[in-house]
Amino acid sequence: MTSQTSTDAFTDTRGHVPPVMATRGLNVYYGDFHAVDDVNLDFNRREVTALIGPSGCGKSTVLRSLNRMNDLIPSARIEGEVTYHGQNIYQPKIDPIEVRRRIGMVFQKPNPFPKSIFDNVAYGPRVTKMKVDSMSDLVEQSLRRAALWDEVKDNLKGSAFGLSGGQQQRLCIARAIATSPDVILLDEPCSALDPIATAAIEDLMTDLKQEYTQIIVTHNMQQAARISDTTAFFTAGLDQDNGKRIGRLVEYNDTSTIFNNPAEKSTEDYVSGRFG
Amino acid sequence: MSTTTRTDRPSVVLVAQSSRWGEKLIQFWLGFCAIASVIITVGIVLALFSPLPEFFSRVDFREFFSTDTWAPALATPSFGVWNIVVGTLNVTMYALIVALPAGLGAAIYLSEFAGRRARKVLKPILEVLEGVPTVAYGIFAFTFVTPLLRDNWPTWLPGDLGDPPGIFSAGAAGIVLGIMIIPTVASIAEDSMSAVPRSLREGAYGLGSTRMQVATKVVVPAALSGIVAGFVLGVSRAIGETMVVLLAAGASPNMTLMPNESVLPMTAFIGRTATGDISAGTDVYFTIFAVGALLFTMTFVMNMISIALVRRFREKYE
């Protein structure tokens, strides 16, 4: 299978560093619907991996299975493995809450809590009972790293709902990094933002590479090309058993290879804008 | 050529073919129904408030609002309305002690913890409970809760509080009133908690919150105005409820907040007094309107607060 070979080729070239996260034979079902089929991916430390592909190809489903967010959907079911530092996070003894503390998430639509800016950032450390010397230092640090501090430092007690969409999304990133996760999952974080706010988030992601492993789902191919180190291309095919739509991983490689010299014709068609 | 085709076409009719009288009649009838209910309500309010000038010409305004003995039917009557207002507040307070935690707990369970099947069974049951006739609750209070309290009263409590209640007690009425308003409190609170966007919950789970933390730190604060609206509506129902207090709270106008004594809530006073025996034009007759108007004002204000809170909640997310 193509995905398998490209994954192996990829691991060979960089295999010296064990990946932070990996999926092996990952299948996700929603009830009877087989959403993604046999995905094998490795996510390397302090890199940005982009998951791209047309709508309905299962890239968000894959992302949400990486920190067990799919557990919240009653009909969702998973086969295969998702490993985090070698441990399968779907083993029965694993607590999804512990998983999510280490693998944070930023969503498509900014979703600040109806609380003050300060309390939004402090929420994670508080619920996880993190040992913090000074909460205000941690909040400042997180907001600085999310490139939002200068804009909100005089209004920390103000409601998060008073911020613009782009500011709210940076607040959500600050909120995610306040708990010092290891991996940050971003589900189309810029799709609700204007180009200027998008540029700010992209700069931020590039900065955050120094500390975090990031995995981003995006519809924007230029964005994937600009910020990611590796890219996985998914597409929606037809299930041979029942003829229903099913998401498949087509190709996974360095971003430059995916965009300039893809192995698969469908990848080339997609990245050059001929379909999708 | 083209002009001929155009003129050949049958003329286009845009004028109504009939005046559609039936539709107009239905529209008129529907409008009438909507207006009639408003007019009737206004009529009731006027009927309640119009005897007030007569009442206050007989009873001093200051006596009504600043003394606390209630005996309008005695030979030397006294009209201290605070007595029965406190009677109402007494019962309402015990009702709230029961209904707030139980109602909020039920709402949190239904909206955050219950599986789809549990919810499907419990929510309709809760809503059906709202329709149980209040007299049934009254009988339940009188025949079940009152003896239960009397037999199990914590007599080790200090002072008068240690005395077991008699046949009538504010506590028994309050507890049953509380049980009665749990469905109201729970179903409004649950509605507003379910309306909290899924994205907020996901955001909280994504930061490593437990279910309890998502419920108490994110969903409840986000739905707070709706939850408070449910509380206020529950309070307003408790204040206005008559049957339970009539059967269980008693008829002695003791001005007290103690649960083990008999009190006379405002509605119970009206219920006991406004019978066939009352003669129109007496002081007592007018007293009913004064108490009724005060009661109306209290519940009206409560409902306005509740509506304002619900509206504020909607604005936040729509």
Coordinates of C-alpha atoms in Angstrom, one line a residue:
Chain A
M1 CA 0.0 0.0 0.0
T2 CA 1.2 3.4 -0.9
S3 CA 0.8 5.0 2.5
Q4 CA 2.8 2.2 4.0
T5 CA 5.7 2.4 1.7
S6 CA 6.0 6.2 1.9
T7 CA 5.8 6.0 5.7
D8 CA 8.6 3.5 5.8
A9 CA 10.7 5.6 3.4
F10 CA 10.1 8.5 5.6
T11 CA 11.0 6.8 8.8
D12 CA 14.1 5.5 7.2
T13 CA 15.4 8.9 6.3
R14 CA 14.7 10.3 9.8
G15 CA 14.3 7.2 11.8
H16 CA 17.1 8.1 14.2
V17 CA 14.7 10.2 16.2
P18 CA 11.8 8.3 17.6
P19 CA 8.5 10.0 16.7
V20 CA 6.6 11.7 19.5
M21 CA 3.3 10.2 18.2
A22 CA 2.5 7.6 15.6
T23 CA -0.6 5.8 14.3
R24 CA -0.5 2.2 13.2
G25 CA -3.4 0.7 11.2
L26 CA -5.7 3.4 12.5
N27 CA -9.4 2.9 11.4
V28 CA -12.1 5.1 12.7
Y29 CA -15.8 4.4 12.5
Y30 CA -18.9 6.4 13.3
G31 CA -21.5 3.8 13.8
D32 CA -21.6 1.9 10.5
F33 CA -19.7 4.6 8.7
H34 CA -16.1 3.8 8.1
A35 CA -14.5 7.2 8.2
V36 CA -10.8 6.5 7.8
D37 CA -9.1 3.5 6.6
D38 CA -5.7 2.1 7.8
V39 CA -3.7 5.2 8.5
N40 CA 0.0 4.9 9.4
L41 CA 1.7 8.2 10.3
D42 CA 4.7 9.4 12.4
F43 CA 4.8 12.8 14.0
N44 CA 8.3 14.0 14.8
R45 CA 9.4 16.1 17.7
R46 CA 9.3 19.9 17.2
E47 CA 8.0 19.7 13.7
V48 CA 4.8 20.9 12.1
T49 CA 2.9 18.2 10.3
A50 CA 0.1 19.3 8.0
L51 CA -2.9 17.0 7.2
I52 CA -4.4 18.2 3.9
G53 CA -7.0 16.9 1.6
P54 CA -10.5 17.6 0.3
S55 CA -13.5 17.8 2.6
G56 CA -14.7 14.5 4.0
C57 CA -11.3 12.8 3.6
G58 CA -11.1 12.1 7.3
K59 CA -8.2 14.4 8.2
S60 CA -10.1 16.0 11.1
T61 CA -11.2 12.6 12.3
V62 CA -7.5 11.4 12.4
L63 CA -6.6 14.6 14.3
R64 CA -9.3 14.1 16.8
S65 CA -8.3 10.5 17.4
L66 CA -4.9 11.7 18.5
N67 CA -6.0 13.0 21.8
R68 CA -9.1 10.9 22.2
M69 CA -11.5 13.8 21.4
N70 CA -13.5 11.2 19.4
D71 CA -14.4 9.6 22.8
L72 CA -16.9 12.4 23.2
I73 CA -18.9 11.2 20.2
P74 CA -20.9 8.2 21.4
S75 CA -21.0 6.4 18.1
A76 CA -17.2 6.7 17.4
R77 CA -15.1 3.6 17.4
I78 CA -11.4 3.0 16.8
E79 CA -9.3 0.2 15.6
G80 CA -5.5 0.1 15.4
E81 CA -3.0 2.0 17.6
V82 CA -2.2 5.6 18.4
T83 CA 1.0 5.8 20.3
Y84 CA 2.4 8.6 22.3
H85 CA 6.0 8.1 23.3
G86 CA 5.5 4.4 22.4
Q87 CA 2.4 3.9 24.6
N88 CA -0.9 3.1 22.9
I89 CA -3.3 5.8 24.2
Y90 CA -6.3 3.5 23.5
Q91 CA -5.3 0.9 26.0
P92 CA -8.1 0.4 28.6
K93 CA -5.9 1.5 31.5
I94 CA -5.1 4.9 29.8
D95 CA -7.0 7.9 31.2
P96 CA -8.2 10.1 28.3
I97 CA -7.9 13.1 30.6
E98 CA -4.2 12.5 31.2
V99 CA -3.8 12.2 27.4
R100 CA -5.5 15.5 26.7
R101 CA -3.3 17.2 29.3
R102 CA -0.3 16.4 27.3
I103 CA -1.8 16.7 23.8
G104 CA -3.6 20.0 23.7
M105 CA -6.0 21.1 21.0
V106 CA -7.0 24.3 19.2
F107 CA -10.3 24.3 17.3
Q108 CA -11.6 25.5 14.1
K109 CA -13.8 28.2 15.6
P110 CA -12.3 30.2 18.4
N111 CA -14.0 28.9 21.6
P112 CA -12.9 31.1 24.5
F113 CA -14.8 30.4 27.7
P114 CA -17.3 33.1 28.9
K115 CA -14.7 34.3 31.5
S116 CA -12.0 37.0 31.6
I117 CA -8.9 36.8 29.5
F118 CA -6.9 35.9 32.5
D119 CA -9.2 33.1 33.7
N120 CA -9.3 31.6 30.2
V121 CA -5.5 31.2 30.2
A122 CA -5.5 30.1 33.9
Y123 CA -8.3 27.5 33.3
G124 CA -6.1 24.6 32.2
P125 CA -3.4 25.0 34.9
R126 CA -6.2 25.3 37.5
V127 CA -8.2 22.2 36.4
T128 CA -5.1 20.1 36.1
K129 CA -3.9 21.3 39.5
M130 CA -0.5 22.2 38.0
K131 CA 2.0 23.4 40.5
V132 CA 2.5 27.0 39.6
D133 CA 4.6 29.5 41.5
S134 CA 2.8 32.5 40.2
M135 CA -0.3 32.2 38.1
S136 CA 0.0 35.7 36.8
D137 CA 3.5 35.0 35.6
L138 CA 2.3 31.9 33.8
V139 CA -0.6 33.7 32.2
E140 CA 1.8 36.5 31.1
Q141 CA 4.3 34.0 29.7
S142 CA 1.6 32.1 27.8
L143 CA 0.1 35.2 26.4
R144 CA 3.5 36.4 25.3
R145 CA 4.3 33.2 23.6
A146 CA 0.9 33.4 21.8
A147 CA 1.9 37.0 20.7
L148 CA -1.1 38.4 22.4
W149 CA 0.3 40.0 25.5
D150 CA 0.8 43.5 24.2
E151 CA -2.7 43.7 23.0
V152 CA -4.4 42.5 26.1
K153 CA -2.1 43.3 29.0
D154 CA -4.1 46.3 30.2
N155 CA -7.4 44.4 30.0
L156 CA -6.7 41.0 31.5
K157 CA -9.9 41.2 33.6
G158 CA -12.0 42.0 30.5
S159 CA -14.2 39.4 28.9
A160 CA -12.6 37.1 26.3
F161 CA -15.7 37.7 24.2
G162 CA -14.6 41.3 23.7
L163 CA -11.6 40.2 21.6
S164 CA -11.6 40.0 17.8
G165 CA -11.7 36.6 16.1
G166 CA -8.0 36.5 15.5
Q167 CA -7.2 37.6 19.1
Q168 CA -9.6 35.0 20.4
Q169 CA -7.9 32.3 18.5
R170 CA -4.5 33.4 19.8
L171 CA -6.1 33.3 23.3
C172 CA -7.1 29.7 22.6
I173 CA -3.5 28.9 21.7
A174 CA -2.3 30.7 24.8
R175 CA -4.8 28.7 26.8
A176 CA -3.5 25.5 25.2
I177 CA 0.2 26.2 25.9
A178 CA -0.5 27.3 29.5
T179 CA -0.8 23.7 30.5
S180 CA 2.7 23.0 28.9
P181 CA 1.5 20.2 26.6
D182 CA 3.9 18.3 24.5
V183 CA 1.9 18.2 21.3
I184 CA -0.6 20.8 20.0
L185 CA -3.3 19.7 17.6
L186 CA -4.8 22.4 15.5
D187 CA -8.0 21.8 13.6
E188 CA -8.2 24.4 10.8
P189 CA -7.3 27.1 13.3
C190 CA -7.4 29.9 10.7
S191 CA -10.5 29.0 8.7
A192 CA -12.6 31.6 10.6
L193 CA -9.9 34.3 10.4
D194 CA -9.0 37.1 8.0
P195 CA -5.6 37.0 6.2
I196 CA -3.9 39.3 8.7
A197 CA -5.0 37.2 11.7
T198 CA -4.0 34.1 9.7
A199 CA -0.5 35.5 9.2
A200 CA -0.2 36.2 12.9
I201 CA -1.2 32.6 13.7
E202 CA 1.2 31.2 11.2
D203 CA 4.1 33.2 12.6
L204 CA 3.2 32.0 16.0
M205 CA 3.2 28.4 14.9
T206 CA 6.7 28.8 13.4
D207 CA 7.9 30.2 16.7
L208 CA 6.3 27.5 18.7
K209 CA 8.2 24.9 16.8
Q210 CA 11.1 25.5 19.1
E211 CA 9.2 23.8 21.9
Y212 CA 6.2 21.9 20.6
T213 CA 5.3 19.2 18.2
Q214 CA 2.4 20.6 16.2
I215 CA -0.1 18.8 14.0
I216 CA -2.4 21.0 11.9
V217 CA -5.4 20.2 9.7
T218 CA -5.7 22.8 7.0
H219 CA -7.7 23.4 3.8
N220 CA -5.2 26.0 2.8
M221 CA -2.4 24.5 0.7
Q222 CA -0.3 27.6 0.8
Q223 CA -0.5 27.5 4.5
A224 CA 0.6 23.9 4.6
A225 CA 3.5 24.7 2.3
R226 CA 4.5 27.8 4.4
I227 CA 4.5 26.3 7.9
S228 CA 4.8 22.6 7.8
D229 CA 7.8 20.3 7.7
T230 CA 6.0 17.2 6.7
T231 CA 2.6 16.8 5.0
A232 CA 0.1 14.0 4.8
F233 CA -2.3 14.0 1.9
F234 CA -5.7 12.3 2.4
T235 CA -8.4 11.8 0.0
A236 CA -11.9 10.3 0.0
G237 CA -12.3 7.1 -1.9
L238 CA -15.0 4.5 -2.2
D239 CA -15.2 1.5 0.1
Q240 CA -14.9 -1.6 -2.0
D241 CA -17.2 -3.5 0.4
N242 CA -20.2 -1.2 0.4
G243 CA -19.5 1.6 -2.0
K244 CA -19.6 4.3 0.7
R245 CA -17.2 7.2 1.0
I246 CA -14.1 6.4 3.0
G247 CA -11.1 8.5 4.0
R248 CA -7.6 7.3 3.0
L249 CA -4.1 8.5 3.5
V250 CA -2.5 8.8 0.0
E251 CA 0.9 10.0 0.7
Y252 CA 3.1 11.2 3.5
N253 CA 6.5 12.9 3.1
D254 CA 8.5 16.1 3.5
T255 CA 6.4 19.0 2.7
S256 CA 8.7 20.0 -0.2
T257 CA 8.5 16.6 -1.7
I258 CA 4.7 16.5 -1.4
F259 CA 4.4 19.9 -3.1
N260 CA 7.2 19.7 -5.7
N261 CA 7.7 16.0 -6.4
P262 CA 4.8 13.9 -5.2
A263 CA 4.8 10.2 -5.8
E264 CA 1.1 10.0 -6.5
K265 CA -0.8 11.6 -9.4
S266 CA -3.7 12.5 -7.1
T267 CA -1.4 14.3 -4.7
E268 CA 0.0 16.3 -7.6
D269 CA -3.5 17.1 -8.9
Y270 CA -4.6 18.3 -5.5
V271 CA -1.6 20.4 -4.6
S272 CA -1.6 22.0 -8.0
G273 CA -5.3 22.9 -7.5
R274 CA -6.6 20.6 -10.3
F275 CA -9.2 19.0 -7.9
G276 CA -10.5 19.3 -4.4
Chain B
M1 CA -42.4 37.8 -35.6
S2 CA -41.4 38.0 -32.0
T3 CA -44.0 40.8 -31.4
T4 CA -46.8 38.5 -32.7
T5 CA -45.8 35.7 -30.3
R6 CA -45.8 38.2 -27.5
T7 CA -49.3 39.5 -28.3
D8 CA -50.6 36.0 -28.9
R9 CA -49.8 35.0 -25.3
P10 CA -52.9 35.1 -23.0
S11 CA -52.9 38.2 -20.9
V12 CA -51.1 37.7 -17.5
V13 CA -53.4 38.1 -14.6
L14 CA -51.9 39.6 -11.5
V15 CA -55.1 40.8 -9.8
A16 CA -56.5 38.5 -7.1
Q17 CA -59.2 36.2 -8.5
S18 CA -61.2 36.2 -5.4
S19 CA -61.1 38.3 -2.2
R20 CA -60.2 35.2 -0.1
W21 CA -62.8 35.9 2.6
G22 CA -62.2 32.6 4.4
E23 CA -58.5 33.4 4.9
K24 CA -59.3 36.9 6.2
L25 CA -61.8 35.4 8.6
I26 CA -59.3 32.9 10.0
Q27 CA -56.7 35.6 10.3
F28 CA -59.2 37.8 12.2
W29 CA -60.1 34.9 14.5
L30 CA -56.4 34.1 15.3
G31 CA -55.7 37.7 16.0
F32 CA -58.8 37.9 18.2
C33 CA -57.6 34.9 20.2
A34 CA -54.2 36.5 20.8
I35 CA -55.6 39.8 21.8
A36 CA -58.4 38.3 24.0
S37 CA -56.0 36.5 26.3
V38 CA -54.1 39.8 26.8
I39 CA -57.4 41.7 27.4
I40 CA -58.7 39.1 29.9
T41 CA -55.4 39.2 31.8
V42 CA -55.6 43.0 32.0
G43 CA -59.2 42.6 33.2
I44 CA -58.1 40.3 36.0
V45 CA -55.4 42.7 37.1
L46 CA -58.0 45.5 37.1
A47 CA -60.4 43.5 39.1
L48 CA -57.7 42.7 41.6
F49 CA -56.4 46.3 41.9
S50 CA -59.6 48.3 41.6
P51 CA -61.0 47.6 45.1
L52 CA -57.6 48.8 46.6
P53 CA -58.7 52.5 47.1
E54 CA -61.7 51.3 49.0
F55 CA -59.6 49.0 51.1
F56 CA -57.1 51.7 52.0
S57 CA -59.8 54.1 52.9
R58 CA -60.8 51.6 55.6
V59 CA -57.4 50.3 56.6
D60 CA -54.5 52.6 57.2
F61 CA -51.8 52.2 54.6
R62 CA -49.1 52.4 57.3
E63 CA -50.9 49.8 59.5
F64 CA -51.0 47.4 56.5
F65 CA -47.3 47.7 55.7
S66 CA -45.7 48.3 59.0
T67 CA -47.4 46.2 61.7
D68 CA -47.1 42.5 62.0
T69 CA -50.3 41.1 63.6
W70 CA -52.8 39.6 61.2
A71 CA -56.3 39.1 62.3
P72 CA -58.7 40.8 59.8
A73 CA -61.8 38.9 60.9
L74 CA -61.6 39.7 64.7
A75 CA -63.9 42.2 66.4
T76 CA -60.9 44.4 66.8
P77 CA -59.1 43.6 63.6
S78 CA -55.5 44.1 62.8
F79 CA -54.1 44.2 59.3
G80 CA -50.3 43.7 59.6
V81 CA -49.6 42.1 56.2
W82 CA -46.0 41.4 57.1
N83 CA -47.2 38.5 59.2
I84 CA -48.5 36.5 56.2
V85 CA -45.8 37.8 53.9
V86 CA -43.3 36.2 56.3
G87 CA -45.5 33.1 56.4
T88 CA -45.1 32.9 52.6
L89 CA -41.4 33.6 52.8
N90 CA -41.0 30.9 55.4
V91 CA -42.5 28.2 53.3
T92 CA -40.8 29.4 50.2
M93 CA -37.4 29.3 52.0
Y94 CA -37.8 25.7 52.9
A95 CA -39.0 24.9 49.4
L96 CA -35.8 26.5 48.0
I97 CA -33.6 24.6 50.3
V98 CA -35.0 21.4 48.8
A99 CA -35.5 22.5 45.2
L100 CA -32.3 24.4 44.4
P101 CA -29.7 21.7 45.0
A102 CA -32.0 18.9 43.8
G103 CA -33.1 20.8 40.7
L104 CA -29.6 21.9 39.8
G105 CA -28.2 18.4 40.4
A106 CA -30.9 16.9 38.2
A107 CA -30.1 19.4 35.5
I108 CA -26.4 18.8 35.6
Y109 CA -26.9 15.1 35.5
L110 CA -29.3 15.2 32.6
S111 CA -27.2 17.6 30.5
E112 CA -23.7 16.4 31.3
F113 CA -23.7 12.8 32.6
A114 CA -26.8 11.0 31.6
G115 CA -26.4 8.6 28.6
R116 CA -28.7 9.1 25.7
R117 CA -31.1 6.3 27.0
A118 CA -31.3 7.6 30.6
R119 CA -32.0 11.1 29.3
K120 CA -34.7 9.8 27.0
V121 CA -36.5 8.2 29.9
L122 CA -35.9 10.8 32.6
K123 CA -36.5 14.1 30.8
P124 CA -40.2 13.2 29.9
I125 CA -40.8 11.9 33.4
L126 CA -39.5 15.2 34.8
E127 CA -41.8 17.1 32.5
V128 CA -44.8 15.0 33.4
L129 CA -44.2 15.7 37.1
E130 CA -44.9 19.4 36.3
G131 CA -48.4 18.4 35.5
V132 CA -49.3 16.6 38.7
P133 CA -52.3 18.4 40.3
T134 CA -51.1 20.5 43.2
V135 CA -53.8 19.1 45.5
A136 CA -52.1 15.7 45.1
Y137 CA -49.0 17.2 46.5
G138 CA -51.1 18.8 49.3
I139 CA -52.4 15.4 50.3
F140 CA -48.9 13.9 50.1
A141 CA -47.7 16.7 52.4
F142 CA -50.6 16.2 54.9
T143 CA -50.7 12.4 55.0
F144 CA -47.1 11.5 54.5
V145 CA -44.6 14.2 55.1
T146 CA -46.2 15.7 58.2
P147 CA -46.3 12.4 60.1
L148 CA -42.8 11.6 58.9
L149 CA -41.5 14.9 60.3
R150 CA -43.4 14.5 63.5
D151 CA -42.1 11.0 64.2
N152 CA -38.5 11.7 63.2
W153 CA -38.1 15.2 64.4
P154 CA -34.6 16.0 65.8
T155 CA -35.7 16.8 69.3
W156 CA -32.1 17.3 70.4
L157 CA -32.2 20.6 68.6
P158 CA -31.9 23.6 71.1
G159 CA -34.8 25.7 72.2
D160 CA -38.1 25.8 70.4
L161 CA -36.5 24.2 67.3
G162 CA -36.5 20.9 69.2
D163 CA -40.3 20.8 69.5
P164 CA -41.8 18.3 67.0
P165 CA -44.3 20.0 64.6
G166 CA -48.1 19.5 65.0
I167 CA -50.6 18.7 62.3
F168 CA -49.7 21.8 60.4
S169 CA -46.1 23.0 59.9
A170 CA -44.2 25.3 57.6
G171 CA -41.5 22.7 57.2
A172 CA -43.8 20.0 55.8
A173 CA -45.4 22.4 53.4
G174 CA -42.1 23.8 52.4
I175 CA -40.5 20.5 51.7
V176 CA -43.4 19.3 49.5
L177 CA -43.5 22.7 47.7
G178 CA -39.8 22.2 47.0
I179 CA -40.4 18.7 45.6
M180 CA -43.2 20.2 43.5
I181 CA -40.9 22.9 41.9
I182 CA -37.9 20.6 41.3
P183 CA -39.1 19.8 37.7
T184 CA -39.5 23.5 36.9
V185 CA -36.1 24.4 38.2
A186 CA -34.5 21.3 36.6
S187 CA -36.1 21.6 33.2
I188 CA -35.3 25.3 32.6
A189 CA -31.7 24.8 34.0
E190 CA -31.3 21.8 31.8
D191 CA -32.5 23.6 28.7
S192 CA -30.0 26.4 29.2
M193 CA -27.2 24.0 29.9
S194 CA -27.9 22.0 26.8
A195 CA -27.8 25.3 24.8
V196 CA -24.2 25.9 25.8
P197 CA -22.3 25.3 22.6
R198 CA -20.5 22.0 22.1
S199 CA -17.4 23.9 21.2
L200 CA -17.0 25.2 24.7
R201 CA -17.2 21.7 26.1
E202 CA -14.7 20.4 23.6
G203 CA -12.4 23.3 24.5
A204 CA -12.6 22.4 28.1
Y205 CA -12.1 18.6 27.5
G206 CA -9.2 19.5 25.2
L207 CA -7.4 21.1 28.1
G208 CA -7.7 18.0 30.2
S209 CA -10.8 18.7 32.2
T210 CA -12.8 15.9 33.9
R211 CA -16.5 15.7 33.2
M212 CA -17.2 17.2 36.6
Q213 CA -14.9 20.2 35.8
V214 CA -16.5 20.7 32.4
A215 CA -19.9 20.7 34.1
T216 CA -19.1 23.0 37.1
K217 CA -16.4 25.3 35.7
V218 CA -17.6 25.8 32.1
V219 CA -21.2 24.7 31.5
V220 CA -22.8 26.0 34.7
P221 CA -21.1 29.4 34.6
A222 CA -22.0 29.7 30.9
A223 CA -25.6 28.8 31.5
L224 CA -25.9 30.7 34.7
S225 CA -28.4 33.3 33.8
G226 CA -30.7 30.5 32.4
I227 CA -30.2 28.5 35.6
V228 CA -31.0 31.6 37.7
A229 CA -34.1 32.2 35.6
G230 CA -35.3 28.6 36.4
F231 CA -34.7 29.3 40.1
V232 CA -36.6 32.6 40.0
L233 CA -39.5 30.9 38.2
G234 CA -39.5 28.2 40.8
V235 CA -39.6 30.7 43.6
S236 CA -42.5 32.5 41.9
R237 CA -44.4 29.2 41.6
A238 CA -43.7 28.5 45.3
I239 CA -44.9 31.9 46.4
G240 CA -48.1 31.6 44.4
E241 CA -48.9 27.9 45.2
T242 CA -52.1 27.5 47.3
M243 CA -53.2 23.9 47.7
V244 CA -50.1 22.6 49.4
V245 CA -49.9 25.4 52.0
L246 CA -53.6 25.4 52.5
L247 CA -53.5 21.7 53.5
A248 CA -50.2 21.5 55.3
A249 CA -49.0 24.9 56.5
G250 CA -52.0 25.6 58.7
A251 CA -54.1 28.7 59.5
S252 CA -52.4 30.3 62.5
P253 CA -50.8 33.5 61.6
N254 CA -47.6 33.1 63.5
M255 CA -44.9 35.4 62.3
T256 CA -42.0 33.0 62.3
L257 CA -39.3 31.4 60.1
M258 CA -39.3 28.2 62.2
P259 CA -40.1 25.0 60.3
N260 CA -41.9 23.3 63.1
E261 CA -44.7 25.9 63.6
S262 CA -47.9 26.6 61.7
V263 CA -47.9 29.7 59.6
L264 CA -50.5 31.4 57.3
P265 CA -49.0 32.1 53.9
M266 CA -50.7 34.7 51.8
T267 CA -52.3 32.2 49.4
A268 CA -53.6 30.1 52.3
F269 CA -55.2 33.2 53.8
I270 CA -57.0 33.9 50.5
G271 CA -57.9 30.3 50.0
R272 CA -59.4 30.0 53.5
T273 CA -61.2 33.4 53.4
A274 CA -62.6 33.6 49.9
T275 CA -65.3 31.0 50.4
G276 CA -69.1 31.3 50.0
D277 CA -69.4 32.5 53.6
I278 CA -67.7 35.8 53.0
S279 CA -70.0 38.8 52.8
A280 CA -69.2 41.3 50.1
G281 CA -68.4 44.8 51.3
T282 CA -66.9 43.9 54.6
D283 CA -63.3 44.7 55.6
V284 CA -62.3 41.1 55.3
Y285 CA -63.7 41.0 51.8
F286 CA -61.5 43.9 50.7
T287 CA -58.5 42.4 52.4
I288 CA -58.6 39.5 50.0
F289 CA -58.0 41.9 47.1
A290 CA -55.2 43.7 48.9
V291 CA -53.4 40.5 49.7
G292 CA -54.1 39.2 46.1
A293 CA -52.7 42.4 44.6
L294 CA -49.6 42.2 46.7
L295 CA -49.1 38.5 45.8
F296 CA -49.6 39.3 42.1
T297 CA -47.0 42.1 42.3
M298 CA -44.5 39.8 44.0
T299 CA -44.8 37.0 41.4
F300 CA -45.0 39.5 38.6
V301 CA -41.7 41.0 39.6
M302 CA -40.1 37.6 39.9
N303 CA -41.3 36.5 36.4
M304 CA -40.0 39.8 34.9
I305 CA -36.6 39.1 36.4
S306 CA -36.7 35.6 35.1
I307 CA -37.6 36.7 31.6
A308 CA -34.9 39.3 31.6
L309 CA -32.3 36.7 32.6
V310 CA -33.3 34.3 29.9
R311 CA -33.1 37.0 27.3
R312 CA -29.7 38.0 28.5
F313 CA -28.6 34.4 28.2
R314 CA -29.9 34.1 24.7
E315 CA -28.1 37.2 23.6
K316 CA -24.8 35.8 24.7
Y317 CA -24.9 32.9 22.3
E318 CA -27.1 33.8 19.4

